[in-house]
Coordinates of C-alpha atoms and ligand atoms in Angstrom, one line a residue:
Chain U
M144 CA -3.1 9.6 -47.8
T145 CA 0.0 11.7 -47.3
Y146 CA -2.2 14.7 -46.7
A147 CA -4.1 12.8 -44.0
Q148 CA -0.8 11.7 -42.5
S149 CA 0.6 15.1 -42.3
L150 CA -2.6 16.4 -40.8
W151 CA -2.3 13.6 -38.2
G152 CA 1.3 14.4 -37.6
M153 CA 0.3 18.0 -37.0
Y154 CA -2.4 17.0 -34.5
V155 CA 0.1 14.7 -32.6
R156 CA 2.6 17.6 -32.3
W157 CA -0.1 20.0 -31.2
A158 CA -1.5 17.6 -28.7
A159 CA 1.9 17.1 -27.2
A160 CA 2.3 20.8 -26.9
W161 CA -1.2 21.4 -25.4
P162 CA -2.4 18.3 -23.5
A163 CA -5.8 20.0 -23.2
L164 CA -6.2 19.5 -26.9
S165 CA -6.0 15.7 -26.6
A166 CA -8.6 15.8 -23.8
F167 CA -10.9 17.9 -26.1
A168 CA -10.4 15.8 -29.2
P169 CA -12.8 12.9 -28.2
F170 CA -15.6 15.5 -27.9
V171 CA -15.3 16.7 -31.5
P172 CA -17.4 13.9 -33.0
L173 CA -19.9 14.3 -30.1
I174 CA -20.3 18.0 -30.8
A175 CA -20.5 17.3 -34.5
L176 CA -23.3 14.8 -33.9
W177 CA -25.1 17.3 -31.7
G178 CA -24.8 20.0 -34.4
F179 CA -26.0 17.5 -37.0
V180 CA -29.1 16.5 -35.0
V181 CA -29.9 20.2 -34.5
W182 CA -29.4 20.9 -38.2
L183 CA -31.9 18.2 -39.1
E184 CA -34.4 20.3 -37.1
L185 CA -36.1 17.2 -35.6
F186 CA -36.8 19.3 -32.5
P187 CA -37.7 22.9 -32.2
R188 CA -34.7 25.1 -31.5
V189 CA -36.1 26.2 -28.1
F190 CA -36.0 22.6 -26.9
L191 CA -32.6 21.8 -28.4
P192 CA -30.2 24.6 -29.0
G193 CA -27.2 24.1 -31.2
P194 CA -23.5 24.3 -30.2
F195 CA -23.1 27.8 -31.4
E196 CA -26.0 29.2 -29.5
V197 CA -24.7 27.5 -26.4
L198 CA -21.3 28.9 -27.0
Q199 CA -22.9 32.4 -27.4
T200 CA -24.9 32.0 -24.2
S201 CA -21.8 30.9 -22.3
W202 CA -20.0 33.9 -23.5
S203 CA -22.7 36.3 -22.5
L204 CA -23.0 34.6 -19.1
L205 CA -19.3 34.9 -18.7
Y206 CA -19.3 38.4 -19.8
K207 CA -22.1 39.4 -17.5
G208 CA -20.2 37.9 -14.6
I209 CA -23.0 35.5 -13.7
L210 CA -21.2 32.3 -14.6
P211 CA -17.9 33.2 -12.8
A212 CA -19.9 34.3 -9.7
Y213 CA -22.1 31.2 -9.6
L214 CA -19.2 28.9 -10.4
G215 CA -17.2 30.5 -7.6
D216 CA -20.1 30.0 -5.2
S217 CA -20.4 26.3 -6.1
M218 CA -16.7 25.6 -5.9
V219 CA -16.3 27.3 -2.5
R220 CA -19.2 25.3 -1.1
L221 CA -17.7 22.1 -2.4
A222 CA -14.3 22.9 -1.2
V223 CA -15.4 23.9 2.3
G224 CA -17.8 21.0 2.6
A225 CA -15.2 18.5 1.3
A226 CA -12.5 19.9 3.6
A227 CA -14.8 19.6 6.6
G228 CA -16.0 16.2 5.6
M229 CA -12.4 14.9 5.2
A230 CA -11.3 16.5 8.5
L231 CA -14.0 14.6 10.2
A232 CA -13.9 11.4 8.2
I233 CA -10.2 10.5 8.0
P234 CA -9.5 10.6 11.8
L235 CA -12.8 8.7 12.4
G236 CA -11.9 6.2 9.7
I237 CA -8.4 5.7 11.2
F238 CA -9.9 5.2 14.7
I239 CA -12.5 2.7 13.5
G240 CA -10.0 0.9 11.4
L241 CA -7.6 0.4 14.2
N242 CA -10.0 -0.5 16.9
Q243 CA -11.9 -3.7 16.6
R244 CA -14.4 -2.8 19.2
A245 CA -15.1 0.6 17.6
H246 CA -15.5 -1.2 14.3
D247 CA -18.0 -3.7 15.7
A248 CA -20.0 -1.0 17.3
T249 CA -20.1 1.5 14.4
W250 CA -19.9 -0.5 11.2
P251 CA -23.7 -1.3 11.0
V252 CA -24.6 2.2 11.8
L253 CA -22.2 3.6 9.1
L254 CA -23.7 1.3 6.5
F255 CA -27.2 2.3 7.6
F256 CA -26.5 6.0 7.2
Q257 CA -24.5 5.6 4.1
A258 CA -27.7 4.1 2.5
I259 CA -29.7 7.2 3.3
G260 CA -28.2 9.0 0.3
D261 CA -27.3 12.7 0.4
I262 CA -30.5 14.2 -1.1
A263 CA -32.8 11.9 0.9
W264 CA -31.7 14.1 3.8
L265 CA -32.9 17.3 2.1
P266 CA -36.5 17.2 3.1
I267 CA -35.8 16.9 6.8
L268 CA -32.9 19.3 6.6
L269 CA -35.1 21.9 5.0
V270 CA -37.5 21.5 7.9
W271 CA -34.7 21.9 10.4
F272 CA -32.4 24.4 8.9
G273 CA -34.5 26.1 6.2
F274 CA -33.4 27.1 2.7
G275 CA -29.8 28.2 3.4
L276 CA -26.1 27.5 3.6
T277 CA -26.4 25.2 6.7
T278 CA -28.6 22.8 4.7
M279 CA -26.2 22.8 1.7
T280 CA -23.1 22.4 3.9
F281 CA -24.7 19.5 5.8
V282 CA -25.5 17.7 2.6
I283 CA -22.0 18.0 1.2
V284 CA -20.2 17.2 4.4
Y285 CA -22.4 14.2 4.9
T286 CA -22.0 13.0 1.3
V287 CA -18.2 13.3 1.4
M288 CA -17.8 11.7 4.8
F289 CA -19.2 8.3 4.2
P290 CA -17.1 7.1 1.3
V291 CA -14.0 8.5 3.0
I292 CA -14.7 6.8 6.3
L293 CA -15.6 3.5 4.8
N294 CA -12.5 3.4 2.5
T295 CA -10.2 4.6 5.2
V296 CA -11.4 1.8 7.5
L297 CA -10.9 -0.7 4.6
G298 CA -7.4 0.6 3.9
I299 CA -6.3 0.4 7.5
R300 CA -7.8 -3.1 8.0
S301 CA -6.3 -4.5 4.9
A302 CA -2.7 -3.6 5.9
R303 CA -0.2 -6.3 5.3
P304 CA 0.6 -7.8 8.8
E305 CA 4.2 -8.6 7.9
L306 CA 4.9 -4.9 7.2
E307 CA 3.8 -4.1 10.8
R308 CA 6.0 -7.0 12.1
A309 CA 8.9 -5.8 10.1
A310 CA 8.5 -2.3 11.6
Q311 CA 8.2 -3.7 15.1
S312 CA 11.4 -5.8 14.7
L313 CA 13.2 -2.6 13.6
G314 CA 12.2 -0.9 16.8
A315 CA 9.2 1.2 15.7
S316 CA 6.7 2.2 18.4
R317 CA 2.9 1.9 18.0
T318 CA 2.7 5.6 17.0
R319 CA 5.6 5.4 14.5
I320 CA 4.0 2.3 12.9
L321 CA 0.8 4.2 12.5
F322 CA 2.5 7.0 10.6
E323 CA 5.2 5.2 8.8
V324 CA 3.4 2.0 7.9
T325 CA -0.3 1.8 8.4
L326 CA -1.3 5.2 7.0
P327 CA 0.9 5.1 3.9
G328 CA -0.5 1.7 3.2
A329 CA -4.1 2.9 3.5
L330 CA -3.4 6.0 1.4
P331 CA -4.6 4.5 -1.9
N332 CA -7.9 3.5 -0.3
I333 CA -8.2 7.0 1.3
I334 CA -7.7 8.6 -2.1
T335 CA -10.3 6.3 -3.6
G336 CA -12.7 7.4 -0.8
L337 CA -11.9 11.0 -1.6
R338 CA -12.5 10.5 -5.3
N339 CA -15.9 8.9 -4.6
G340 CA -16.7 11.4 -1.9
L341 CA -16.0 14.4 -4.1
G342 CA -17.9 12.9 -7.0
Y343 CA -21.0 12.3 -4.8
G344 CA -20.5 15.6 -3.1
W345 CA -20.5 17.5 -6.3
R346 CA -23.7 15.9 -7.4
A347 CA -25.3 16.4 -4.0
L348 CA -24.3 20.1 -4.2
I349 CA -26.0 20.6 -7.5
A350 CA -29.1 18.9 -6.2
A351 CA -29.0 21.0 -3.1
E352 CA -28.5 24.2 -5.1
I353 CA -31.5 23.3 -7.3
I354 CA -33.7 22.9 -4.2
V355 CA -32.3 25.5 -1.9
G356 CA -31.7 27.8 -4.8
T357 CA -29.9 31.1 -4.1
S358 CA -26.8 30.9 -6.3
G359 CA -24.5 28.4 -7.9
I360 CA -24.4 26.2 -11.0
G361 CA -27.4 24.1 -9.9
F362 CA -29.4 27.2 -9.3
L363 CA -28.4 28.7 -12.6
M364 CA -29.7 25.6 -14.4
F365 CA -33.0 25.5 -12.5
D366 CA -33.5 29.2 -12.8
A367 CA -32.9 28.9 -16.5
R368 CA -35.7 26.3 -16.7
R369 CA -38.1 28.8 -15.2
A370 CA -37.1 31.4 -17.8
G371 CA -37.3 28.7 -20.5
S372 CA -33.8 29.2 -21.8
V373 CA -32.6 25.7 -22.6
D374 CA -29.3 27.0 -23.8
E375 CA -28.4 28.1 -20.2
I376 CA -29.3 24.7 -18.9
V377 CA -27.0 23.1 -21.4
V378 CA -24.2 25.5 -20.4
G379 CA -24.7 24.4 -16.8
M380 CA -24.4 20.8 -17.8
I381 CA -21.3 21.4 -19.8
V382 CA -19.7 23.3 -16.9
L383 CA -20.4 20.4 -14.6
G384 CA -18.6 18.0 -16.9
I385 CA -15.6 20.2 -17.4
L386 CA -15.2 20.9 -13.7
W387 CA -15.1 17.3 -12.8
Y388 CA -12.6 16.6 -15.5
I389 CA -10.4 19.3 -14.1
V390 CA -10.7 18.1 -10.5
D391 CA -9.9 14.6 -11.6
S392 CA -7.0 15.2 -14.0
W393 CA -5.4 18.2 -12.2
I394 CA -5.9 17.1 -8.6
L395 CA -6.8 13.5 -8.0
A396 CA -4.9 11.7 -10.8
P397 CA -1.5 13.5 -10.0
I398 CA -1.9 12.5 -6.4
E399 CA -2.5 8.9 -7.4
R400 CA 0.5 8.9 -9.7
A401 CA 2.7 10.2 -7.0
T402 CA 1.6 7.7 -4.4
G403 CA 0.0 4.3 -4.9
E404 CA 0.9 3.9 -8.6
R405 CA 4.5 5.0 -7.9
W406 CA 4.8 2.5 -5.1
G407 CA 3.3 -0.3 -7.1
L408 CA 0.3 -0.7 -4.8
V409 CA -2.2 -0.1 -7.5
T410 CA -1.7 -1.4 -11.0
T411 CA -2.7 0.9 -13.8
Chain Y
M790 CA 26.2 -9.9 18.7
K791 CA 24.9 -12.0 21.5
N792 CA 24.0 -15.7 22.1
L793 CA 20.5 -17.0 21.8
S794 CA 18.9 -19.8 23.8
L795 CA 15.6 -21.5 23.6
E796 CA 14.6 -23.2 26.8
N797 CA 11.9 -25.9 26.5
L798 CA 10.0 -23.8 24.0
S799 CA 6.5 -25.0 23.2
K800 CA 3.6 -23.8 21.2
T801 CA 0.0 -25.1 21.2
Y802 CA -2.4 -23.6 18.6
F803 CA -6.1 -23.8 19.4
D804 CA -8.6 -24.1 16.6
P805 CA -11.8 -22.6 17.9
Y806 CA -13.9 -24.0 15.0
A807 CA -12.8 -27.6 15.2
G808 CA -12.3 -27.3 19.0
T809 CA -9.0 -29.1 18.7
T810 CA -5.4 -28.1 19.6
V811 CA -2.2 -28.6 17.6
N812 CA 1.1 -29.0 19.3
A813 CA 3.2 -27.3 16.7
V814 CA 6.3 -27.1 18.9
Q815 CA 7.1 -29.3 21.8
D816 CA 9.8 -28.7 24.3
V817 CA 12.5 -27.4 22.0
S818 CA 15.8 -26.4 23.6
L819 CA 18.6 -24.9 21.5
N820 CA 21.7 -22.9 22.2
V821 CA 23.1 -20.6 19.5
A822 CA 26.5 -19.1 20.4
A823 CA 27.3 -15.5 19.6
G824 CA 28.4 -15.2 16.0
E825 CA 27.2 -18.7 15.1
F826 CA 25.2 -19.5 12.0
V827 CA 22.5 -22.1 12.7
A828 CA 20.2 -23.5 10.0
V829 CA 16.9 -25.2 10.8
V830 CA 15.5 -27.7 8.4
G831 CA 12.6 -30.1 8.5
P832 CA 9.6 -31.3 6.6
S833 CA 6.7 -28.9 5.9
G834 CA 4.6 -28.3 9.0
C835 CA 7.2 -29.4 11.5
G836 CA 7.1 -26.1 13.3
K837 CA 10.0 -24.1 11.8
T838 CA 8.1 -20.9 11.2
T839 CA 6.3 -21.2 14.6
I840 CA 9.7 -21.4 16.4
L841 CA 11.0 -18.4 14.5
N842 CA 7.8 -16.4 15.1
M843 CA 8.1 -17.1 18.8
I844 CA 11.8 -16.0 18.9
A845 CA 10.8 -12.8 17.0
G846 CA 7.9 -12.2 19.4
F847 CA 5.3 -12.3 16.7
V848 CA 3.2 -15.1 18.3
P849 CA 2.8 -15.7 22.1
I850 CA 4.8 -18.5 23.6
S851 CA 2.8 -21.4 25.2
G852 CA 5.7 -22.7 27.3
G853 CA 9.4 -22.2 27.9
R854 CA 11.6 -19.1 27.3
V855 CA 13.6 -17.3 24.7
L856 CA 16.8 -15.6 25.9
V857 CA 19.0 -13.2 24.0
G858 CA 22.3 -12.5 25.7
G859 CA 20.8 -14.2 28.8
K860 CA 17.8 -11.9 29.0
E861 CA 14.3 -13.2 28.4
V862 CA 12.5 -11.5 25.6
K863 CA 8.8 -10.6 25.4
G864 CA 7.3 -9.4 22.1
P865 CA 9.1 -8.1 19.0
G866 CA 12.1 -5.9 19.4
P867 CA 15.1 -4.4 17.5
D868 CA 17.5 -6.8 19.2
R869 CA 16.1 -9.5 16.9
G870 CA 16.3 -8.5 13.2
V871 CA 14.0 -10.4 10.9
V872 CA 14.3 -11.2 7.2
F873 CA 11.0 -12.2 5.7
Q874 CA 10.2 -14.7 2.9
S875 CA 7.9 -12.1 1.3
F876 CA 10.7 -9.4 1.7
A877 CA 8.2 -7.1 3.6
L878 CA 9.9 -3.9 2.3
F879 CA 7.9 -0.7 2.8
P880 CA 6.6 0.1 -0.7
W881 CA 6.4 3.8 0.0
K882 CA 10.0 4.2 1.1
T883 CA 13.0 4.2 -1.2
V884 CA 15.6 1.5 -0.9
A885 CA 17.8 3.9 1.2
E886 CA 14.9 4.8 3.4
N887 CA 14.0 1.1 3.9
V888 CA 17.6 0.3 4.9
T889 CA 17.8 3.2 7.4
F890 CA 14.3 2.6 8.9
G891 CA 15.7 1.0 12.1
P892 CA 18.2 3.7 12.7
K893 CA 15.5 6.3 12.1
M894 CA 13.3 4.7 14.7
R895 CA 16.3 4.9 17.1
G896 CA 16.5 8.6 16.5
V897 CA 19.7 8.6 14.4
G898 CA 20.1 11.9 12.6
K899 CA 19.8 12.4 8.8
A900 CA 23.5 12.8 8.1
E901 CA 24.4 9.6 10.0
R902 CA 21.6 7.7 8.3
A903 CA 23.0 8.7 4.9
K904 CA 26.3 7.2 5.9
I905 CA 24.6 4.0 7.1
A906 CA 22.7 3.7 3.9
E907 CA 25.8 4.2 1.9
E908 CA 27.7 1.5 3.9
Y909 CA 25.0 -1.1 3.8
L910 CA 23.9 -0.6 0.2
A911 CA 27.5 -1.0 -0.8
L912 CA 27.6 -4.3 1.2
A913 CA 24.6 -5.5 -0.8
G914 CA 26.0 -4.2 -4.1
L915 CA 23.0 -1.9 -4.4
S916 CA 24.5 1.6 -4.2
H917 CA 23.0 2.4 -7.6
A918 CA 19.5 1.7 -6.5
A919 CA 19.4 3.9 -3.4
D920 CA 16.6 6.1 -4.6
R921 CA 14.4 3.5 -6.2
Y922 CA 11.2 2.2 -4.8
P923 CA 11.0 -1.6 -4.0
N924 CA 8.6 -2.3 -6.8
E925 CA 11.2 -1.1 -9.3
L926 CA 13.6 -3.9 -8.1
S927 CA 13.9 -7.6 -9.0
G928 CA 13.0 -10.1 -6.3
G929 CA 16.7 -10.8 -5.7
M930 CA 17.5 -7.2 -5.3
Q931 CA 14.5 -6.7 -3.0
Q932 CA 15.7 -9.5 -0.7
R933 CA 19.2 -8.0 -0.6
V934 CA 17.6 -4.9 0.7
G935 CA 15.6 -7.0 3.2
V936 CA 18.9 -8.5 4.5
V937 CA 20.8 -5.3 4.9
R938 CA 17.7 -3.5 6.3
A939 CA 17.9 -6.0 9.2
L940 CA 21.7 -5.8 9.5
A941 CA 21.8 -2.0 9.4
N942 CA 19.9 -1.9 12.7
N943 CA 22.7 -3.8 14.4
P944 CA 20.5 -6.6 15.9
D945 CA 21.9 -9.1 18.4
V946 CA 20.4 -12.0 16.4
L947 CA 19.3 -12.2 12.8
L948 CA 16.2 -14.4 12.1
M949 CA 15.5 -15.5 8.6
D950 CA 12.5 -17.6 7.5
E951 CA 13.1 -19.1 4.0
P952 CA 14.4 -15.8 2.8
F953 CA 15.5 -17.0 -0.6
A954 CA 12.5 -19.4 -1.3
S955 CA 10.8 -17.0 -3.7
V956 CA 13.6 -16.2 -6.0
D957 CA 14.9 -18.2 -9.0
A958 CA 17.5 -20.9 -8.5
Q959 CA 20.3 -18.8 -10.2
T960 CA 19.7 -15.7 -8.0
R961 CA 19.3 -17.9 -5.0
M962 CA 22.9 -19.2 -5.3
T963 CA 24.2 -15.7 -5.7
L964 CA 22.3 -14.6 -2.7
Q965 CA 23.6 -17.5 -0.7
E966 CA 27.2 -16.7 -1.6
E967 CA 26.6 -13.0 -0.7
L968 CA 25.1 -14.0 2.6
T969 CA 28.1 -16.2 3.6
R970 CA 30.4 -13.4 2.5
I971 CA 28.5 -10.9 4.7
W972 CA 28.4 -13.4 7.6
E973 CA 32.1 -14.0 7.3
E974 CA 32.7 -10.3 7.3
R975 CA 30.4 -9.3 10.2
R976 CA 29.8 -12.5 12.2
P977 CA 26.2 -11.9 13.2
T978 CA 24.3 -14.6 15.2
V979 CA 21.9 -16.2 12.7
I980 CA 19.0 -18.5 12.7
F981 CA 18.2 -19.5 9.2
I982 CA 15.1 -21.5 8.3
T983 CA 14.9 -23.4 5.0
H984 CA 13.5 -26.3 3.2
D985 CA 16.6 -26.6 1.1
V986 CA 19.1 -29.0 2.6
A987 CA 22.0 -27.9 0.3
E988 CA 21.3 -24.3 1.3
A989 CA 21.4 -25.2 5.0
V990 CA 24.7 -27.1 4.7
F991 CA 26.3 -24.4 2.5
L992 CA 25.5 -21.6 4.9
A993 CA 25.6 -22.9 8.4
N994 CA 28.0 -23.9 11.1
R995 CA 25.4 -26.2 12.4
V996 CA 22.2 -27.7 11.0
V997 CA 19.3 -28.5 13.3
V998 CA 16.8 -31.1 11.9
L999 CA 13.3 -30.7 13.3
S1000 CA 10.6 -33.4 13.3
K1001 CA 7.0 -32.9 14.4
G1002 CA 7.9 -30.0 16.7
N1003 CA 10.9 -31.7 18.2
V1004 CA 14.7 -31.5 17.5
L1005 CA 15.6 -34.7 15.8
E1006 CA 19.3 -34.2 15.5
E1007 CA 22.0 -31.5 15.2
V1008 CA 24.7 -31.8 12.6
D1009 CA 27.9 -29.8 12.8
I1010 CA 29.1 -28.4 9.5
D1011 CA 32.8 -28.0 9.6
L1012 CA 33.4 -27.1 6.0
P1013 CA 36.2 -24.5 5.5
R1014 CA 35.4 -20.9 4.8
P1015 CA 35.1 -18.8 2.7
R1016 CA 32.6 -21.0 1.0
S1017 CA 31.5 -20.7 -2.6
W1018 CA 29.4 -22.9 -4.9
D1019 CA 32.2 -23.2 -7.4
R1020 CA 34.3 -25.1 -4.8
L1021 CA 31.6 -26.9 -2.8
V1022 CA 29.4 -28.2 -5.6
E1023 CA 31.9 -31.0 -6.3
D1024 CA 33.3 -31.2 -2.7
G1025 CA 33.1 -34.7 -1.1
D1026 CA 32.6 -33.4 2.4
F1027 CA 29.8 -31.1 1.3
K1028 CA 28.1 -34.0 -0.5
G1029 CA 28.5 -36.3 2.4
L1030 CA 27.0 -33.8 4.9
S1031 CA 24.2 -32.9 2.5
N1032 CA 23.3 -36.6 2.2
K1033 CA 23.4 -37.1 5.9
V1034 CA 21.0 -34.2 6.5
L1035 CA 18.8 -35.2 3.7
Q1036 CA 18.4 -38.7 5.1
L1037 CA 17.5 -37.2 8.5
V1038 CA 14.9 -34.9 7.0
R1039 CA 13.4 -37.8 5.0
S1040 CA 13.2 -40.0 8.1
A1041 CA 11.7 -37.1 10.1
Ligands
LIG1261 N1 -2.0 -19.7 13.2 C1 -2.1 -21.1 13.3 N2 -3.2 -21.6 13.8 C2 -3.3 -23.0 14.0 N3 -2.4 -23.8 13.6 C3 -1.2 -23.4 13.1 C4 -1.0 -21.9 12.9 N4 0.2 -21.8 12.4 C5 0.7 -23.0 12.2 N5 -0.1 -23.9 12.6 C6 0.2 -25.4 12.6 O1 1.4 -25.6 13.3 C7 2.2 -26.6 12.7 C8 3.5 -26.0 12.3 O2 3.4 -24.9 11.4 P1 4.6 -24.1 10.9 O3 4.1 -23.0 10.0 O4 5.5 -23.7 12.0 O5 5.4 -25.2 10.0 P2 6.7 -25.0 9.1 O6 7.7 -26.0 9.5 O7 7.1 -23.6 9.0 O8 6.1 -25.4 7.7 P3 6.6 -25.0 6.2 O9 7.9 -25.6 6.0 O10 5.5 -25.5 5.3 O11 6.7 -23.5 6.2 C9 1.4 -27.0 11.4 O12 0.7 -28.2 11.8 C10 0.4 -25.9 11.2 O13 -0.8 -26.4 10.7
LIG1262 MG1 7.2 -22.1 7.4

């Protein structure tokens, strides 16, 4: 018992020193289970590689420079697409949120196009733009845009009217109210839109890379399938998961902690 | 500080679904002298909030006029400071930033704003909370911020709609005493709306009793100042005036 306790104490101290450790810990039983199933040899190795083989493959992909290059390609595509999507979506969302007539005129259209999910556009985009960067960028921008627009509109329209009244009675002009009251109030919604948009965008990117296929993590996975190396496919899957965890915990969560949660607008 | 007058103020609401109209306020005239504290009481639905919202410019006026310092007002403006029942503090601004919001909108510089924040937070006894966010404060503290935020903008008239209704009874008495102290110190022109007859009599120079959108009666409150609950709670004059107003409200 005391041995277990001291082990536990050690873990707690380590986890405090390296937060990444506590993020990794929940995966330990999962990996153990995976290793166990592989050890049972229920499936042939070529169908289901073990953790060590996957680790080895990751290392060699890293070493050869393929993984960093493809990862870089995917990240740049996502970043550029997401930035463009946000640059279009946030002003549009603000405009539609503030303007009742614009809202009436565009809302059904927005819902209509939101329903045609990202990859449903791929067939026609391939016809129009061919297998290239334009198609991929379009899909990402499109996918990021809709959740951001819809959530921005929602955030603006759910502003508390008495805050606007308070600002008016303190002498704020329309423009000042927009920047000092309406936008900060909508920020938690905008961030939620961003979180959804990035999540969908990331998935759409992988799908686009699989189909358009020149480089990137999606291409890596699909190419590995052609070569029959399942371990590379698994590497790709793991990379996707890790990347999203990093985007969420290093970028999105800190923003949320510093804004909506700090202000008591969203309860955690 | 300036005087406030309501001339034959009326408000008719239209309900588009029922196709009916409600005469929420009918032909109310009232003069509030500069530096006077007027409390408005009356049963629920008699039009108190509607009157205040028309003065503040939040809802359009159906008939009559509102004059501040002899000038007719249209729409909300910094000449009429408002304290809200729901506090209406900006959650994303610190206490100091909330208090100096009005001056910032007027273009007052940073150094000057810091001075204003210091002065008014001291007035509210909140100097220690300057850098906190509203959600980190108790309800009583939040409303103290609400009051000094309005005051710090130097309005001609201060409008308050049941500002202490959502805090506990203990805190409410403290806030009432603080408000009289601040009023005695600075003499703003105040319209204070409340359900609470004792609160109205404790705070005001004059209590206006409303009934179904009309002024039923006005009662002058000539209790000596400074006022405190310790003294007034057993005071015969205070009890007599409270009873008188209470009877009026019940008959309204
Ligand atoms: N936006 C509105 N649309 C239609 N009718 C309204 C509206 N606001 C108020 N009324 C009606 O006007 C009348 C007066 O309402 P008001 O809110 O001014 O009363 P009040 O005296 O402030 O009541 P309370 O003490 O409950 O706050 C009520 O009959 C109410 O139903
Ligand atoms: Mg009311």
